[in-house]
């Protein structure tokens, strides 16, 4: 595992099963639970973007996608360091994604779509 936990395994270990990465994913799911997004704790959703049919609206899927990408960037940033990714780093990355989405929406004149997606967050 490139997180430095000492385990041997495939890609799924490094991105999902590693004991050093699990606290970050649990934090992401806790945040989603507060937003009332009912997703099962499953690596297929976070790593592949596979959702159950009809459970989430398009806006919920968009916000989940942004959260998962921010978590993956946060995890990758500290590779080869035997520590858990920081929740603060994940929040900073989410803020960066939010800011880029905001400026992109202004440029495309799609501010209402942006507001609908990010309103609850």
PDB file of C-alpha atoms in Angstrom:
ATOM      1  CA  UNK A   1       0.000   0.000   0.000  1.00  0.00           C
ATOM      2  CA  UNK A   2       1.432   3.376  -0.933  1.00  0.00           C
ATOM      3  CA  UNK A   3       0.029   4.905   2.262  1.00  0.00           C
ATOM      4  CA  UNK A   4       2.672   3.032   4.227  1.00  0.00           C
ATOM      5  CA  UNK A   5       0.383   0.820   6.294  1.00  0.00           C
ATOM      6  CA  UNK A   6       2.462  -2.266   5.421  1.00  0.00           C
ATOM      7  CA  UNK A   7      -0.388  -4.168   3.753  1.00  0.00           C
ATOM      8  CA  UNK A   8      -0.013  -5.751   0.327  1.00  0.00           C
ATOM      9  CA  UNK A   9      -2.835  -5.522  -2.117  1.00  0.00           C
ATOM     10  CA  UNK A  10      -4.291  -4.095  -5.254  1.00  0.00           C
ATOM     11  CA  UNK A  11      -5.602  -0.677  -6.139  1.00  0.00           C
ATOM     12  CA  UNK A  12      -8.717  -1.113  -3.989  1.00  0.00           C
ATOM     13  CA  UNK A  13      -6.562  -1.390  -0.858  1.00  0.00           C
ATOM     14  CA  UNK A  14      -4.805   1.928  -1.482  1.00  0.00           C
ATOM     15  CA  UNK A  15      -7.968   3.857  -2.328  1.00  0.00           C
ATOM     16  CA  UNK A  16     -10.512   2.228  -0.024  1.00  0.00           C
ATOM     17  CA  UNK A  17      -9.553  -0.582   2.351  1.00  0.00           C
ATOM     18  CA  UNK A  18      -6.356   0.789   3.915  1.00  0.00           C
ATOM     19  CA  UNK A  19      -6.754   1.459   7.636  1.00  0.00           C
ATOM     20  CA  UNK A  20      -5.064   4.841   7.086  1.00  0.00           C
ATOM     21  CA  UNK A  21      -7.595   5.976   4.466  1.00  0.00           C
ATOM     22  CA  UNK A  22     -10.773   4.681   6.133  1.00  0.00           C
ATOM     23  CA  UNK A  23     -11.137   7.627   8.588  1.00  0.00           C
ATOM     24  CA  UNK A  24     -11.252  10.058   5.659  1.00  0.00           C
ATOM     25  CA  UNK A  25     -13.976   8.067   3.868  1.00  0.00           C
ATOM     26  CA  UNK A  26     -15.964   7.797   7.104  1.00  0.00           C
ATOM     27  CA  UNK A  27     -15.766  11.583   7.476  1.00  0.00           C
ATOM     28  CA  UNK A  28     -17.028  12.030   3.915  1.00  0.00           C
ATOM     29  CA  UNK A  29     -19.948   9.683   4.623  1.00  0.00           C
ATOM     30  CA  UNK A  30     -20.730  11.453   7.887  1.00  0.00           C
ATOM     31  CA  UNK A  31     -20.933  14.734   5.980  1.00  0.00           C
ATOM     32  CA  UNK A  32     -23.186  13.137   3.344  1.00  0.00           C
ATOM     33  CA  UNK A  33     -25.419  11.788   6.104  1.00  0.00           C
ATOM     34  CA  UNK A  34     -25.786  15.319   7.506  1.00  0.00           C
ATOM     35  CA  UNK A  35     -26.830  16.445   4.009  1.00  0.00           C
ATOM     36  CA  UNK A  36     -29.394  13.630   4.040  1.00  0.00           C
ATOM     37  CA  UNK A  37     -27.808  11.852   1.081  1.00  0.00           C
ATOM     38  CA  UNK A  38     -28.574   8.186   1.705  1.00  0.00           C
ATOM     39  CA  UNK A  39     -25.715   6.310   0.079  1.00  0.00           C
ATOM     40  CA  UNK A  40     -24.418   2.939   1.227  1.00  0.00           C
ATOM     41  CA  UNK A  41     -20.780   2.959   2.386  1.00  0.00           C
ATOM     42  CA  UNK A  42     -19.425   1.360  -0.789  1.00  0.00           C
ATOM     43  CA  UNK A  43     -16.234   1.713  -2.813  1.00  0.00           C
ATOM     44  CA  UNK A  44     -18.082   1.335  -6.141  1.00  0.00           C
ATOM     45  CA  UNK A  45     -19.766   4.662  -5.505  1.00  0.00           C
ATOM     46  CA  UNK A  46     -16.649   6.582  -4.542  1.00  0.00           C
ATOM     47  CA  UNK A  47     -14.145   5.114  -6.954  1.00  0.00           C
ATOM     48  CA  UNK A  48     -16.295   4.288  -9.987  1.00  0.00           C
ATOM     49  CA  UNK A  49     -19.273   6.626  -9.620  1.00  0.00           C
ATOM     50  CA  UNK A  50     -21.798   3.770  -9.660  1.00  0.00           C
ATOM     51  CA  UNK A  51     -25.048   4.697  -7.881  1.00  0.00           C
ATOM     52  CA  UNK A  52     -28.176   2.666  -7.223  1.00  0.00           C
ATOM     53  CA  UNK A  53     -30.967   3.465  -9.671  1.00  0.00           C
ATOM     54  CA  UNK A  54     -33.317   6.257  -8.681  1.00  0.00           C
ATOM     55  CA  UNK A  55     -31.866   6.956  -5.249  1.00  0.00           C
ATOM     56  CA  UNK A  56     -30.150  10.287  -5.861  1.00  0.00           C
ATOM     57  CA  UNK A  57     -31.086  13.417  -7.736  1.00  0.00           C
ATOM     58  CA  UNK A  58     -28.696  14.801 -10.332  1.00  0.00           C
ATOM     59  CA  UNK A  59     -27.654  17.572  -7.931  1.00  0.00           C
ATOM     60  CA  UNK A  60     -26.901  15.089  -5.153  1.00  0.00           C
ATOM     61  CA  UNK A  61     -24.776  13.034  -7.547  1.00  0.00           C
ATOM     62  CA  UNK A  62     -22.893  16.167  -8.593  1.00  0.00           C
ATOM     63  CA  UNK A  63     -22.066  17.150  -5.030  1.00  0.00           C
ATOM     64  CA  UNK A  64     -21.084  13.560  -4.159  1.00  0.00           C
ATOM     65  CA  UNK A  65     -18.813  13.433  -7.197  1.00  0.00           C
ATOM     66  CA  UNK A  66     -17.068  16.624  -6.075  1.00  0.00           C
ATOM     67  CA  UNK A  67     -16.668  15.323  -2.515  1.00  0.00           C
ATOM     68  CA  UNK A  68     -15.241  12.006  -3.676  1.00  0.00           C
ATOM     69  CA  UNK A  69     -12.775  13.633  -6.060  1.00  0.00           C
ATOM     70  CA  UNK A  70     -11.630  16.004  -3.295  1.00  0.00           C
ATOM     71  CA  UNK A  71     -11.139  13.019  -0.965  1.00  0.00           C
ATOM     72  CA  UNK A  72      -9.152  11.136  -3.605  1.00  0.00           C
ATOM     73  CA  UNK A  73      -6.901  14.147  -4.226  1.00  0.00           C
ATOM     74  CA  UNK A  74      -6.392  14.506  -0.473  1.00  0.00           C
ATOM     75  CA  UNK A  75      -5.458  10.824  -0.155  1.00  0.00           C
ATOM     76  CA  UNK A  76      -3.098  10.936  -3.128  1.00  0.00           C
ATOM     77  CA  UNK A  77      -1.378  14.062  -1.868  1.00  0.00           C
ATOM     78  CA  UNK A  78       0.074  12.256   1.159  1.00  0.00           C
ATOM     79  CA  UNK A  79       1.059   9.007  -0.546  1.00  0.00           C
ATOM     80  CA  UNK A  80       4.141   7.332   0.876  1.00  0.00           C
ATOM     81  CA  UNK A  81       3.493   8.948   4.249  1.00  0.00           C
ATOM     82  CA  UNK A  82       2.197   6.569   6.935  1.00  0.00           C
ATOM     83  CA  UNK A  83      -0.597   8.810   8.203  1.00  0.00           C
ATOM     84  CA  UNK A  84      -4.291   9.382   7.725  1.00  0.00           C
ATOM     85  CA  UNK A  85      -5.270  12.191   5.336  1.00  0.00           C
ATOM     86  CA  UNK A  86      -6.347  15.292   7.231  1.00  0.00           C
ATOM     87  CA  UNK A  87     -10.019  16.275   7.313  1.00  0.00           C
ATOM     88  CA  UNK A  88      -8.871  19.889   7.051  1.00  0.00           C
ATOM     89  CA  UNK A  89      -7.029  19.123   3.819  1.00  0.00           C
ATOM     90  CA  UNK A  90     -10.200  17.546   2.437  1.00  0.00           C
ATOM     91  CA  UNK A  91     -12.229  20.615   3.434  1.00  0.00           C
ATOM     92  CA  UNK A  92      -9.663  22.908   1.792  1.00  0.00           C
ATOM     93  CA  UNK A  93      -9.873  20.858  -1.395  1.00  0.00           C
ATOM     94  CA  UNK A  94     -13.691  21.037  -1.264  1.00  0.00           C
ATOM     95  CA  UNK A  95     -13.442  24.820  -0.920  1.00  0.00           C
ATOM     96  CA  UNK A  96     -11.154  24.919  -3.961  1.00  0.00           C
ATOM     97  CA  UNK A  97     -13.615  22.788  -5.997  1.00  0.00           C
ATOM     98  CA  UNK A  98     -16.485  25.038  -4.886  1.00  0.00           C
ATOM     99  CA  UNK A  99     -14.584  28.171  -5.935  1.00  0.00           C
ATOM    100  CA  UNK A 100     -13.675  26.758  -9.347  1.00  0.00           C
ATOM    101  CA  UNK A 101     -17.268  25.641  -9.909  1.00  0.00           C
ATOM    102  CA  UNK A 102     -18.499  29.110  -8.935  1.00  0.00           C
ATOM    103  CA  UNK A 103     -16.236  30.927 -11.386  1.00  0.00           C
ATOM    104  CA  UNK A 104     -17.036  28.432 -14.112  1.00  0.00           C
ATOM    105  CA  UNK A 105     -20.786  28.951 -13.537  1.00  0.00           C
ATOM    106  CA  UNK A 106     -20.373  32.724 -13.736  1.00  0.00           C
ATOM    107  CA  UNK A 107     -18.396  32.441 -16.961  1.00  0.00           C
ATOM    108  CA  UNK A 108     -21.011  30.117 -18.500  1.00  0.00           C
ATOM    109  CA  UNK A 109     -23.902  32.188 -17.079  1.00  0.00           C
ATOM    110  CA  UNK A 110     -25.202  29.109 -15.217  1.00  0.00           C
ATOM    111  CA  UNK A 111     -25.272  30.487 -11.691  1.00  0.00           C
ATOM    112  CA  UNK A 112     -28.698  29.011 -10.898  1.00  0.00           C
ATOM    113  CA  UNK A 113     -27.498  25.489 -11.657  1.00  0.00           C
ATOM    114  CA  UNK A 114     -24.451  26.097  -9.467  1.00  0.00           C
ATOM    115  CA  UNK A 115     -26.620  27.439  -6.636  1.00  0.00           C
ATOM    116  CA  UNK A 116     -28.965  24.455  -6.831  1.00  0.00           C
ATOM    117  CA  UNK A 117     -26.093  21.993  -6.601  1.00  0.00           C
ATOM    118  CA  UNK A 118     -24.191  23.703  -3.782  1.00  0.00           C
ATOM    119  CA  UNK A 119     -27.046  25.254  -1.772  1.00  0.00           C
ATOM    120  CA  UNK A 120     -27.227  22.549   0.894  1.00  0.00           C
ATOM    121  CA  UNK A 121     -23.470  22.243   1.315  1.00  0.00           C
TER     122      UNK A 121
END
